[in-house]
XYZ file of C-alpha atoms in Angstrom:
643
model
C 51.304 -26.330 -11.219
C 50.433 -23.260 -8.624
C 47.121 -21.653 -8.386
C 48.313 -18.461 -9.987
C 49.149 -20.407 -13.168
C 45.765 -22.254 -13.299
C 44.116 -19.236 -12.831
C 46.266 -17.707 -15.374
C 45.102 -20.329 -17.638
C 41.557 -20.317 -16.975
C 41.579 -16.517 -17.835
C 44.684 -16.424 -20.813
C 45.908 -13.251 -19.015
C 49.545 -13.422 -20.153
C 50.708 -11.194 -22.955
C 50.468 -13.189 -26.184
C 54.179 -12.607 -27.819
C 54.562 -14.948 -31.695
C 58.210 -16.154 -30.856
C 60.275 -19.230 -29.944
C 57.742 -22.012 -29.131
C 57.615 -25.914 -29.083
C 56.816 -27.567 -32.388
C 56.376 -30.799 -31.204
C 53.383 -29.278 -29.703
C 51.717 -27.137 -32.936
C 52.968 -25.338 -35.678
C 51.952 -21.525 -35.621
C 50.959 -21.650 -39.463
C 48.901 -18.841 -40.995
C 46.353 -20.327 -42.993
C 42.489 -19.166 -43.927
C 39.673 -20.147 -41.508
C 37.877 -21.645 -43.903
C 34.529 -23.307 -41.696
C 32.066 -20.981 -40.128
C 32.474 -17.393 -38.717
C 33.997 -17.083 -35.231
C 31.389 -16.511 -32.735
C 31.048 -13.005 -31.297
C 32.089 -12.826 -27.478
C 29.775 -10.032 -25.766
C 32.065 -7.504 -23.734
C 30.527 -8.359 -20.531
C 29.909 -12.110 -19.050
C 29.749 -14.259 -16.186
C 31.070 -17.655 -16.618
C 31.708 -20.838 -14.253
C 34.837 -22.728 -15.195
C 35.825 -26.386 -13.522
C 39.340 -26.489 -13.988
C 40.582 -30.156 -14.648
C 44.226 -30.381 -14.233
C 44.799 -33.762 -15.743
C 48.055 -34.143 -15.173
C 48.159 -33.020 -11.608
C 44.526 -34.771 -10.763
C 43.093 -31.480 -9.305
C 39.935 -30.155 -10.194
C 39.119 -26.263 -9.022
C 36.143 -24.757 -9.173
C 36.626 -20.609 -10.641
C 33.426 -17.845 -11.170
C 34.609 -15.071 -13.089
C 33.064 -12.157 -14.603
C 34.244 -10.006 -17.209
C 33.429 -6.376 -17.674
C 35.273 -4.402 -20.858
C 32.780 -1.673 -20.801
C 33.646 -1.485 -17.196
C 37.265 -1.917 -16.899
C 37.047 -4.441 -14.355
C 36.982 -8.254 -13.882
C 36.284 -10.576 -10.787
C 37.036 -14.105 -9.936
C 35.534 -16.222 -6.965
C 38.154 -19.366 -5.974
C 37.197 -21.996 -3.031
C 40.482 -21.994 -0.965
C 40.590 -25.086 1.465
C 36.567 -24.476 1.848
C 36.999 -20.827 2.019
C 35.626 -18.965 -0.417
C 37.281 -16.235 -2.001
C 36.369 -13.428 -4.127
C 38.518 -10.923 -6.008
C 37.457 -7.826 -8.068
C 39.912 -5.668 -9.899
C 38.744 -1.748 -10.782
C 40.949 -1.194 -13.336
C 39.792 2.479 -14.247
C 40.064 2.970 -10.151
C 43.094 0.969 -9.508
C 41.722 -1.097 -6.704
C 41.409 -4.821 -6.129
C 38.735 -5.767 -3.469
C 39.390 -8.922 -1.309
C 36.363 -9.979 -0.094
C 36.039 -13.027 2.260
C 32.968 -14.462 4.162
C 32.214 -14.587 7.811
C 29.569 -15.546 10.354
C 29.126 -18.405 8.606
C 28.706 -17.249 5.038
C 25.819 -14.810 6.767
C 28.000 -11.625 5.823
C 31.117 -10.524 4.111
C 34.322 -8.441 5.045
C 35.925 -6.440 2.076
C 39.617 -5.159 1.475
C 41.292 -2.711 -0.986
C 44.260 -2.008 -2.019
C 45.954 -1.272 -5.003
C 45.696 -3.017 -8.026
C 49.266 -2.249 -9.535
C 51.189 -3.114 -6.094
C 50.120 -6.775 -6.410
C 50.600 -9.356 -9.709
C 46.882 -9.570 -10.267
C 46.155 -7.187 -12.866
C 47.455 -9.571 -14.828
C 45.153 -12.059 -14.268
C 42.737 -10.906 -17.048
C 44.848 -9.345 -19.274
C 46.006 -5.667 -18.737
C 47.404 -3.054 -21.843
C 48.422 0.283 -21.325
C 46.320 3.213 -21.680
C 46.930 5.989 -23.636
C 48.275 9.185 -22.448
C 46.755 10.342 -19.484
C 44.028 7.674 -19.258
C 44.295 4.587 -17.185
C 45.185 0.900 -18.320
C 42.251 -1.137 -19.846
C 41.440 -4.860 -19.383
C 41.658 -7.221 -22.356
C 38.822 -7.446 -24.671
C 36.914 -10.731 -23.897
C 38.327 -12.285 -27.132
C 41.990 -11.222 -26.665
C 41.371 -12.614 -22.629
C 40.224 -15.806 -23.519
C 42.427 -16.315 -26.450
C 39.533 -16.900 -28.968
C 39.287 -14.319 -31.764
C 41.080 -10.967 -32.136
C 44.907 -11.887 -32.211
C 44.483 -15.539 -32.849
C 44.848 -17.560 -35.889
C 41.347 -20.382 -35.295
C 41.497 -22.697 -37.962
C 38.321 -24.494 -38.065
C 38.569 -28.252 -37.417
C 34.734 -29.413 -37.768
C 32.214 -31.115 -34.984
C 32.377 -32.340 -32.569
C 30.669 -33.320 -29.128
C 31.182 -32.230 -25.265
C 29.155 -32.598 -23.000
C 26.628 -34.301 -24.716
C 26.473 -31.259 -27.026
C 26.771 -30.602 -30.510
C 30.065 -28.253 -30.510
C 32.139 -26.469 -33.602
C 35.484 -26.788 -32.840
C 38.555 -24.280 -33.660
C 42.164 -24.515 -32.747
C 44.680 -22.288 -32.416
C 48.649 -22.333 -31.421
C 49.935 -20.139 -28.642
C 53.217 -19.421 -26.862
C 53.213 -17.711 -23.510
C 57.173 -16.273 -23.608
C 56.742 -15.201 -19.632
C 56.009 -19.013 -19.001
C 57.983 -20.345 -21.300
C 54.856 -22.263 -22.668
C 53.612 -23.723 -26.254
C 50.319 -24.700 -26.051
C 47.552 -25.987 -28.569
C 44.470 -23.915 -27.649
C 41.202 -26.200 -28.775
C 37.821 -24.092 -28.318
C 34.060 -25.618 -28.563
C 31.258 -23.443 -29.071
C 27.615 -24.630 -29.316
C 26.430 -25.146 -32.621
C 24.433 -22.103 -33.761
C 21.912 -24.308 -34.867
C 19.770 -27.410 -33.480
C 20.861 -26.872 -29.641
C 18.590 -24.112 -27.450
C 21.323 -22.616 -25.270
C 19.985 -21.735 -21.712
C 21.322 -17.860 -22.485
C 19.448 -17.689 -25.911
C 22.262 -16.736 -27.550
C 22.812 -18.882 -30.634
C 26.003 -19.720 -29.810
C 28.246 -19.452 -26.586
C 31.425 -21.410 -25.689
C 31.446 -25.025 -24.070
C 34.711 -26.070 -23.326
C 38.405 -25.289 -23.955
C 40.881 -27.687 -23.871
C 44.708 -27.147 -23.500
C 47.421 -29.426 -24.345
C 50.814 -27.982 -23.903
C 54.816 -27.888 -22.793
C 56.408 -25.655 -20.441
C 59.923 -25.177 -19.269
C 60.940 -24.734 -16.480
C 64.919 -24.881 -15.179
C 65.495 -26.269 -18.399
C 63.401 -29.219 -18.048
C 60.179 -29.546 -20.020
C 56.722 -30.375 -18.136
C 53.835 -31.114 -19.794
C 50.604 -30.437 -19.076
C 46.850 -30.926 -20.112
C 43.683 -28.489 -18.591
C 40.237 -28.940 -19.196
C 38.099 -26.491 -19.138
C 34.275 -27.178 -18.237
C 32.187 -24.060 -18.923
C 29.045 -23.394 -17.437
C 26.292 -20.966 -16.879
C 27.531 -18.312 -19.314
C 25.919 -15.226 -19.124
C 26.176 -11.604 -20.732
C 25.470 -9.595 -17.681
C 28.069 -9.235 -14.529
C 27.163 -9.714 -11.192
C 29.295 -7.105 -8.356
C 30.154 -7.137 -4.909
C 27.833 -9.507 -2.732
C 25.078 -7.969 -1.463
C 25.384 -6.305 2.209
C 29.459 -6.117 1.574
C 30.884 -2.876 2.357
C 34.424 -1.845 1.142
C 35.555 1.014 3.318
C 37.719 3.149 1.601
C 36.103 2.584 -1.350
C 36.221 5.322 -4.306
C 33.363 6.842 -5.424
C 32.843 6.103 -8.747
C 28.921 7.625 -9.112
C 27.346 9.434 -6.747
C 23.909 9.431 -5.278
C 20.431 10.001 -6.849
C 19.165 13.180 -6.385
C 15.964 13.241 -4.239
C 12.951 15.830 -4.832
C 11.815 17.772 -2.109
C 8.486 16.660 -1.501
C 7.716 12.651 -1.773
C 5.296 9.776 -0.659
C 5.612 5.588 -1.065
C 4.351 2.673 0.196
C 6.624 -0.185 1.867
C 6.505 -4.029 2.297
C 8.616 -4.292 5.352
C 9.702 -7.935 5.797
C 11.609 -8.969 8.771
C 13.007 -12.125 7.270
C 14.386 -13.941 10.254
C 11.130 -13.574 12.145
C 8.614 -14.403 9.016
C 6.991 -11.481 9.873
C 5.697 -8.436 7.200
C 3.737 -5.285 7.698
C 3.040 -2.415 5.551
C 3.409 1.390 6.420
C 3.246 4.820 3.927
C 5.200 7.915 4.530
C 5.289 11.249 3.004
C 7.767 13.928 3.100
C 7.381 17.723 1.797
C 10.216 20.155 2.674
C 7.923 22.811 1.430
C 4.901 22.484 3.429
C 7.425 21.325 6.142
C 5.672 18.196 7.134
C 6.223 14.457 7.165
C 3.599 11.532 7.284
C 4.528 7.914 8.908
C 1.227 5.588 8.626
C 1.851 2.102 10.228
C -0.149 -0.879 11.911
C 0.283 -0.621 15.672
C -0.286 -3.905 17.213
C -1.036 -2.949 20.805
C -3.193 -3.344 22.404
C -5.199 -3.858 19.442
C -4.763 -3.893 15.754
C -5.039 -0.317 14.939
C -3.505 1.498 11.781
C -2.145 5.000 13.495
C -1.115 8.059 10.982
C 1.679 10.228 12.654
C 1.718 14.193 11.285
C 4.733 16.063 12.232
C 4.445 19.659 11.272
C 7.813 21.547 11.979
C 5.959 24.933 11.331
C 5.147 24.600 14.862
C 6.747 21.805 16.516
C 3.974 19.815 16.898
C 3.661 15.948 16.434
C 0.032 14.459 16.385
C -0.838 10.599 16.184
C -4.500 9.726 15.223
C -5.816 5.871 15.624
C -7.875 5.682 12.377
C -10.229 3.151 13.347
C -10.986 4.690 16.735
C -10.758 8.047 15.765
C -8.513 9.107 18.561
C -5.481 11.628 18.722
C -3.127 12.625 21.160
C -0.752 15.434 20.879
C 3.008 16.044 21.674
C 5.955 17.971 20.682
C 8.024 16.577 17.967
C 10.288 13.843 19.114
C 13.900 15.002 18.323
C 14.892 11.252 17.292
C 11.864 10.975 15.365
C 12.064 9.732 11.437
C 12.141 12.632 10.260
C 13.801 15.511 12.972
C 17.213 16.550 14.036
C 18.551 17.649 16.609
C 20.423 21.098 16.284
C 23.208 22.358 18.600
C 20.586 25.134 20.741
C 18.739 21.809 21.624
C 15.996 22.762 19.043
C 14.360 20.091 16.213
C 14.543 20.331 12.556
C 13.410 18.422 9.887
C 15.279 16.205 7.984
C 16.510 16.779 4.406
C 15.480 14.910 1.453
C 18.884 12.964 2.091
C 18.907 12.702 5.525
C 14.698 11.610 5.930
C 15.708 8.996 2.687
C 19.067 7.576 3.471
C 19.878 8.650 7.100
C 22.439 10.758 8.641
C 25.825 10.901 7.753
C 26.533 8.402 5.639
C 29.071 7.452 2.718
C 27.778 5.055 0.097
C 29.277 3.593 -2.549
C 28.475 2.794 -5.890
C 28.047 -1.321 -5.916
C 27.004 -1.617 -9.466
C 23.838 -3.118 -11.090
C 21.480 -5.947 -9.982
C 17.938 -7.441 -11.025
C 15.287 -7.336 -8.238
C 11.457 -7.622 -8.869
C 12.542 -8.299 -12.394
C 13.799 -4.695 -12.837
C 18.017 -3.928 -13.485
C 18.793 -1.427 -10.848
C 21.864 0.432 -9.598
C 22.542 -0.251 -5.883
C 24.069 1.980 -3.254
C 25.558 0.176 -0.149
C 26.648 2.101 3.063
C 27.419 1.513 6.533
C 25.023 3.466 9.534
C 25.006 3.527 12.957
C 21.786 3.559 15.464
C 20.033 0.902 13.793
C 17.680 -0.235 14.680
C 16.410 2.540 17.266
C 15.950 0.282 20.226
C 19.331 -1.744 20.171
C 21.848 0.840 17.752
C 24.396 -1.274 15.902
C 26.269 -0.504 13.076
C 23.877 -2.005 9.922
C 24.639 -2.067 6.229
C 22.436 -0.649 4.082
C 21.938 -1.231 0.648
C 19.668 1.469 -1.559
C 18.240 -0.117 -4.978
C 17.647 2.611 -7.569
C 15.303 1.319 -10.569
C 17.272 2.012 -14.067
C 16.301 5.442 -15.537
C 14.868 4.160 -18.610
C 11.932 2.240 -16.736
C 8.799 4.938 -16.205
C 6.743 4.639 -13.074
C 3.381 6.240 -13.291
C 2.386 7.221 -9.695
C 0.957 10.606 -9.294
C 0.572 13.523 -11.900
C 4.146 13.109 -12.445
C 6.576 10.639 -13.722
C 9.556 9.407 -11.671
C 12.963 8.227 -13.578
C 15.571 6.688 -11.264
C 13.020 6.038 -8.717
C 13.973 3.597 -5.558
C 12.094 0.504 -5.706
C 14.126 -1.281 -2.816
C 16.061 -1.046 0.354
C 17.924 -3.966 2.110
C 19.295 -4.035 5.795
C 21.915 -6.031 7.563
C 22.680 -6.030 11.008
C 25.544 -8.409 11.091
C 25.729 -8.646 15.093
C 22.130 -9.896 14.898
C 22.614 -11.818 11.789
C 19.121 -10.423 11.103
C 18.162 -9.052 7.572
C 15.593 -6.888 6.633
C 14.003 -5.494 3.915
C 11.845 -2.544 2.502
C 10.262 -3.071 -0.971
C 9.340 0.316 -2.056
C 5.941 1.076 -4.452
C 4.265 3.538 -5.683
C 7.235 6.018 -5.304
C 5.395 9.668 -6.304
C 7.623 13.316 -6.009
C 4.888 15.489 -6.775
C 3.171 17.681 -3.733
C 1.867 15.049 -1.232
C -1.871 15.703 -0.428
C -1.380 17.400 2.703
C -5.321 18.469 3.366
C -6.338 14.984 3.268
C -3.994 13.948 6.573
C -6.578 15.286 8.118
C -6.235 16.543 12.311
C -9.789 17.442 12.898
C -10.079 14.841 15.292
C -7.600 16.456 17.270
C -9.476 19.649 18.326
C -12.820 20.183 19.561
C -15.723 21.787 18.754
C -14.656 24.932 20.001
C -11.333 25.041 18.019
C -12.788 24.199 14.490
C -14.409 26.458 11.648
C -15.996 25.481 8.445
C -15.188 28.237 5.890
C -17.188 27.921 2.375
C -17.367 30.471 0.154
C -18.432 30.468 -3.887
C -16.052 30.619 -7.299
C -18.870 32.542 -10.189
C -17.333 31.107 -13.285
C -17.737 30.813 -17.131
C -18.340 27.132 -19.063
C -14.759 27.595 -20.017
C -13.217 27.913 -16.164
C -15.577 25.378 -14.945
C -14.374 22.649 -17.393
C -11.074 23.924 -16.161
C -11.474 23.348 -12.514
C -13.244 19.964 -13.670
C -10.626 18.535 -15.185
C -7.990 19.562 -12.416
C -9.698 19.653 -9.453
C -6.199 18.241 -7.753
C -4.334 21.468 -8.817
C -7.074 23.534 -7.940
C -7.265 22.197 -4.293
C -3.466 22.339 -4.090
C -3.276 25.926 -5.190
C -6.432 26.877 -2.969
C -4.324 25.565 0.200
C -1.137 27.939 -1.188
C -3.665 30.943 -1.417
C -5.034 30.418 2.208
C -2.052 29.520 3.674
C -0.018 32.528 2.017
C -3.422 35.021 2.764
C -2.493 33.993 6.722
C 0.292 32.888 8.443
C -0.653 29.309 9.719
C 0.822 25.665 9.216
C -1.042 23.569 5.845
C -1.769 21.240 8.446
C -4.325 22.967 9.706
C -6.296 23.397 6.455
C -8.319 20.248 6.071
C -11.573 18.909 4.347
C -11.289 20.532 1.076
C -13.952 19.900 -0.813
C -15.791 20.873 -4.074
C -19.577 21.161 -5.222
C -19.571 21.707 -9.010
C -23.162 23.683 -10.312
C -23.618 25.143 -13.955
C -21.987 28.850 -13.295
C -20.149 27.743 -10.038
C -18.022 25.986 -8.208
C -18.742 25.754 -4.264
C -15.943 25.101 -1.381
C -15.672 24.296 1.821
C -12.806 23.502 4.330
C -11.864 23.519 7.724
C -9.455 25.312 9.931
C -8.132 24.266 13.081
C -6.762 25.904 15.555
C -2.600 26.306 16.506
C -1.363 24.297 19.563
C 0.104 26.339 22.027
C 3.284 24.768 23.093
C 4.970 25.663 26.281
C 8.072 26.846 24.987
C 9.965 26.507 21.682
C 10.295 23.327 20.037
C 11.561 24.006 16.306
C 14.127 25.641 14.708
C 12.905 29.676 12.972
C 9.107 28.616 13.411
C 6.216 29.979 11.655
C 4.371 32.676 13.782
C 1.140 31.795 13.112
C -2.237 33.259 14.252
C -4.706 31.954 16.277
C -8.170 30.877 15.036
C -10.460 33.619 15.588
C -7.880 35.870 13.734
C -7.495 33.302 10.503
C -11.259 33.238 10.138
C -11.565 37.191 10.080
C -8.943 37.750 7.636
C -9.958 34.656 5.902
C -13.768 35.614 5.516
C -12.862 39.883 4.889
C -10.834 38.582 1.828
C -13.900 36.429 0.608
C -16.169 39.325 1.284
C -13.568 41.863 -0.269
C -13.578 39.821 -3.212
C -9.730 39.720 -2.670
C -9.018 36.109 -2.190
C -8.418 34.909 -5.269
C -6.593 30.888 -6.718
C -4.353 30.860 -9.171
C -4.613 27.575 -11.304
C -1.870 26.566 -13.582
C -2.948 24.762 -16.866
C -0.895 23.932 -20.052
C -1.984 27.168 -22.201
C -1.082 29.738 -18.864
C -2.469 31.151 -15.386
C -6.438 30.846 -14.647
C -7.275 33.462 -12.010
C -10.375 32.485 -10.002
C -11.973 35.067 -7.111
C -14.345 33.855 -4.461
C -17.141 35.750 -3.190
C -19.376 34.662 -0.352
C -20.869 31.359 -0.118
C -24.252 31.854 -2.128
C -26.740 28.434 -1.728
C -28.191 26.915 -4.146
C -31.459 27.363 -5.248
C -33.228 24.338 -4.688
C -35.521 23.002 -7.498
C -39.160 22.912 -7.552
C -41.203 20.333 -5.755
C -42.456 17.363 -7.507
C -45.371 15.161 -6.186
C -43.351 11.906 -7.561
C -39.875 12.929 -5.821
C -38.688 13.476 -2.274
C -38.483 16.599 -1.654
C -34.589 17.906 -2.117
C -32.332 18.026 0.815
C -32.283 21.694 2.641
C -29.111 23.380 2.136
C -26.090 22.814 4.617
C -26.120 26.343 6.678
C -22.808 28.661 5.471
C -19.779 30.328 5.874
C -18.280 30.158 9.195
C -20.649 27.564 10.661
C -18.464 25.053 12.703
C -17.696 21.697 10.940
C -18.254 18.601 13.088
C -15.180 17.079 13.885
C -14.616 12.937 12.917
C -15.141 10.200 14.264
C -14.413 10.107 18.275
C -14.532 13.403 19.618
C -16.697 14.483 22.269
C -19.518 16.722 21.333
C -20.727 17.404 17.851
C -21.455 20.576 16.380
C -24.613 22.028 15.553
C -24.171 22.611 11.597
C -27.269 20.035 11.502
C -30.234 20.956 13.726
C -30.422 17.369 15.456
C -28.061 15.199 17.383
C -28.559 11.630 19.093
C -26.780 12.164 21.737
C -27.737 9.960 25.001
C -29.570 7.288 22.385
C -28.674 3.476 22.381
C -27.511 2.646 18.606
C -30.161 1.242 16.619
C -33.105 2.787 18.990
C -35.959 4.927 16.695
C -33.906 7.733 17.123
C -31.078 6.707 15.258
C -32.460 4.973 12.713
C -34.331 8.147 11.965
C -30.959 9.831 11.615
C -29.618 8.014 9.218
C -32.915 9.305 7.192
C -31.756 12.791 7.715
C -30.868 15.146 5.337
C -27.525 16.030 7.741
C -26.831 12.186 7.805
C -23.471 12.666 5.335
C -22.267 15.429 7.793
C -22.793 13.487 10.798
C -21.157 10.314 9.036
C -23.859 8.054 10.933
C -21.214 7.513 13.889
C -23.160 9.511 16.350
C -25.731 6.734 17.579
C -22.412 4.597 18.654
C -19.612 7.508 19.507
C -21.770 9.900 21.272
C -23.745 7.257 24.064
């Protein structure tokens, strides 16, 4: 008997046709199934067959999945030690061939056609109605158990060491010529733990039949061995593309600001590290933070701000920062055709370039069901381009993910890369995925300027019990929209508004931040950038709105707009002295005092009257500093950066 046939058997795919058959082999009589109830087939499973041909002493070894909902089925065959796996689209009318190479390390795909080959028939195929495509048998009418058939209930029995009930049923296959008596055992629903959890799911089928063929009759006996039964589907093999393939869902729709966290794991080479990256279209930035290994562990926070062109990288544990224009193969930039950078979209910063990805279907990783993407791109990775296959892993939209102020449905949870000239494979677990407005003022670039290029601004928002709750209870939004007002009262990159912070009293709320100045760049970098002013001129117009009593912050809350004006900075009055406390710290000196820069610049500013420069760490000198009342401004690193 040929492959096709076995097959054939092992998935009942012939139309079933009550005519001429062999009654030496059963008797088609209708009679009441008088036992138990049929067990229910799910639309959807996964089964592994062992296909004993007794008469023929050959044993094959068949994976198929079935997919009703889907319109599609799939069978995997081992070919003289190849393996082999078909899929058949029957809503697309395409049948992917997919075979394994380097080794079993990666897979090559085919399509064609389903209906120019005999294999729709493998499962079962019936016409559609008008206008709509064919459908694949139902599970029951494809495995010949329920629907059509006429069971009749023959008692228990045993296979396999388990307890089965048994039905029969007699079928003729007119197309084959073939009577056969169809026995079925199913797990008793009762007494027997299936590894599914489903009470009951099928065991074994044996057939027992006669065929003609050239007008002589062969008989012949298959025994089917069933084996991990499941009612889920598994799709393509992970890092397979089909070229050609026909979209059949498209893309999730990214938002246009974002941050996550990644486990990158370079699985050949054992090795893992962690980085973070942020992306806001808006504010026209994007954040890469990574572990740089040379020349000495150092975590390094890249801020590319395409207002102006300008890329800066700060070591985090030194406190150093150099800064350059933006790379134009960066993450996150583009090249345009006048030789100027933009940034990236959402797409292009998320799945990279140019790219066509097709729908693969759904799989479980991290114990979540997700819809995968797969895709091939080239220039990957940066230092050796190949072409790689990438495969996006989109968490199903009913699981919730609490990051941020927001919640994110369809969020990404995993990305997996195969470069198949390396046979290298790595992968990108994605976590706390957040699209609400990354928090750009805390990237902080002080470090980057001196002394002379830095301005503490602080001014005072008078406010009622009412607004102060208010700001209390969203001091995010508030420093969010405070950014928006400065940025939108001058014309200067977010970037350069940093160290927002808040001091809360009974009829006020304080704040101070820091502006930096632009980076004057030899020529023109980006794309349309923003014109912005230098710092002398942001801290005038800045300071004659706080005076004016012009600068004002909207804050958005559930029951409408808050509107909140500053005024000038007005200090605290400090309380009375008490013989059994210290005596309360001085106030910090005000508006437009310069802020110290952090950790590793060169100088430090004079907000606080003293400084240690030119003292060893831990002489008298600094360990009275650390007593002062300035000590939180200086940070206590001046006794070991300033020597």
């Amino acid at each position: 008997m040929d492959l096709l046939m076995m097959l054939a058997l092992t998935s009942f795919a012939c139309p079933l046709v009550w005519s001429k058959l062999d009654t030496s082999v059963c008797n088609q009589t209708k009679s009441n199934n008088t036992g138990p109830p049929l067990p229910r087939l799910p639309d959807q499973l996964t089964v592994q067959v062992e296909v004993n041909d007794v008469k023929q002493n050959v044993t094959i070894d068949v994976r198929e999945w079935h997919d009703g909902t889907g319109n599609r089925g799939a069978a995997l065959q081992w070919v003289v030690g190849v393996p082999l796996k078909f899929i058949y689209s029957y809503a697309t009318n395409e049948m992917f061939t997919i075979t394994q190479v380097n080794g079993g390390t990666a897979s090559n795909c085919r399509v064609g056609e389903l209906n120019a080959t005999n294999q729709p028939f493998l499962f079962g195929v019936q016409a559609g109605a008008s206008g709509k495509s064919p459908h694949i048998y139902s599970t029951a009418r494809a495995l010949m158990f329920g629907g059509d058939q006429q069971e009749q209930y023959v008692g228990r029995s045993t296979a396999r060491g388990i307890p089965t009930d048994v039905w029969q049923s007699c079928v003729y296959w007119p197309d084959l010529s073939a009577t056969m008596l169809v026995e079925w055992h199913f797990s008793v629903p009762s007494g027997w733990d299936t590894a599914l959890g489903r009470s009951q799911i099928p065991v074994r089928c044996h057939i027992k039949g006669n065929k003609v063929n050239q007008g002589q009759v062969i008989a012949f006996e298959h025994m089917y061995e069933i084996t991990q039964f499941r009612d889920y589907l598994e799709g393509t093999p992970a890092g397979t593309v089909c070229a050609g393939r026909k979209q059949t869902k498209p893309l999730p729709e990214l938002p246009t600001m974002f941050a996550y966290s990644a486990e990158e794991l370079n699985v050949e080479e054992s090795f893992i590290q962690y980085l973070k990256k942020a992306y806001n279209l808006n504010r026209k930035f994007a954040m890469l933070e990574f572990m740089n290994p040379f020349p000495a562990p150092a975590k390094v926070r890249q801020i590319d701000d395409f207002n102006s062109g300008v890329s800066y990288f700060i070591d985090m544990v030194r406190g150093n920062c150099s800064v350059s224009i933006i790379n134009p193969d960066a993450f996150d930039a583009v090249r345009t055709t006048s030789g100027l950078v933009r940034m990236r979209s959402p797409e292009e910063f998320f799945f990279g370039g140019e790219t066509d990805y097709s729908y693969e279907g759904i799989r479980n990783i991290r114990g979540l069901n997700s819809e995968v993407w797969v895709g091939t791109r080239w220039g990957w990775p940066p230092n050796n381009p190949t072409n790689a296959t990438w495969e996006y892993y989109f968490a199903m939209p009913e699981w919730t993910e609490v990051a941020g102020i927001t919640s994110a449905h369809h969020m990404p949870i995993s990305i997996h890369v195969t470069l198949g000239r390396f046979q290298a494979h790595q992968v990108y677990n994605l976590y706390n995925f957040r699209d609400d407005d990354p928090d750009i003022w805390t990237y902080d670039i002080t470090s980057c300027f001196d002394v002379r290029s830095l301005r503490q601004i602080q001014m005072t928002f008078t406010v009622r019990s009412p607004q102060l709750q208010a700001v209390l209870d969203n001091q995010l939004a508030f420093r969010r929209s405070l950014m928006v007002s400065v940025t939108s009262q001058i014309p200067l990159s977010p970037i350069r508004v940093n160290r927002i912070t808040l001091e809360f009293r009974t009829t006020a709320v304080d704040v101070s931040l820091v502006l930096t100045d632009r980076v004057q760049l030899p020529y023109p970098v980006v794309d349309r950038p923003l014109q912005e002013v230098d710092l002398n001129t942001a801290v005038q117009r800045l300071q004659a709105a706080i005076s004016g009593n012009t600068f004002v912050v909207p804050l958005n809350l559930t029951t409408g707009v808050m509107i909140l004006k500053a005024g000038p900075y007005s200090s605290p009055t400090p309380p009375a002295p008490s013989t059994s406390h210290t005596p309360s710290t001085p106030p910090v000196p005000s508006t437009l005092a310069r802020s110290p820069p952090t950790p590793g610049g060169a100088q430090r500013d004079a907000v606080c009257p003293s400084k240690t420069s030119g003292f060893t760490a831990g002489s008298p000198v600094c360990d009275a500093q650390k007593q002062h009342p300035c000590a939180s401004r200086y940070t206590l690193y001046n006794c070991k950066l300033l020597l």
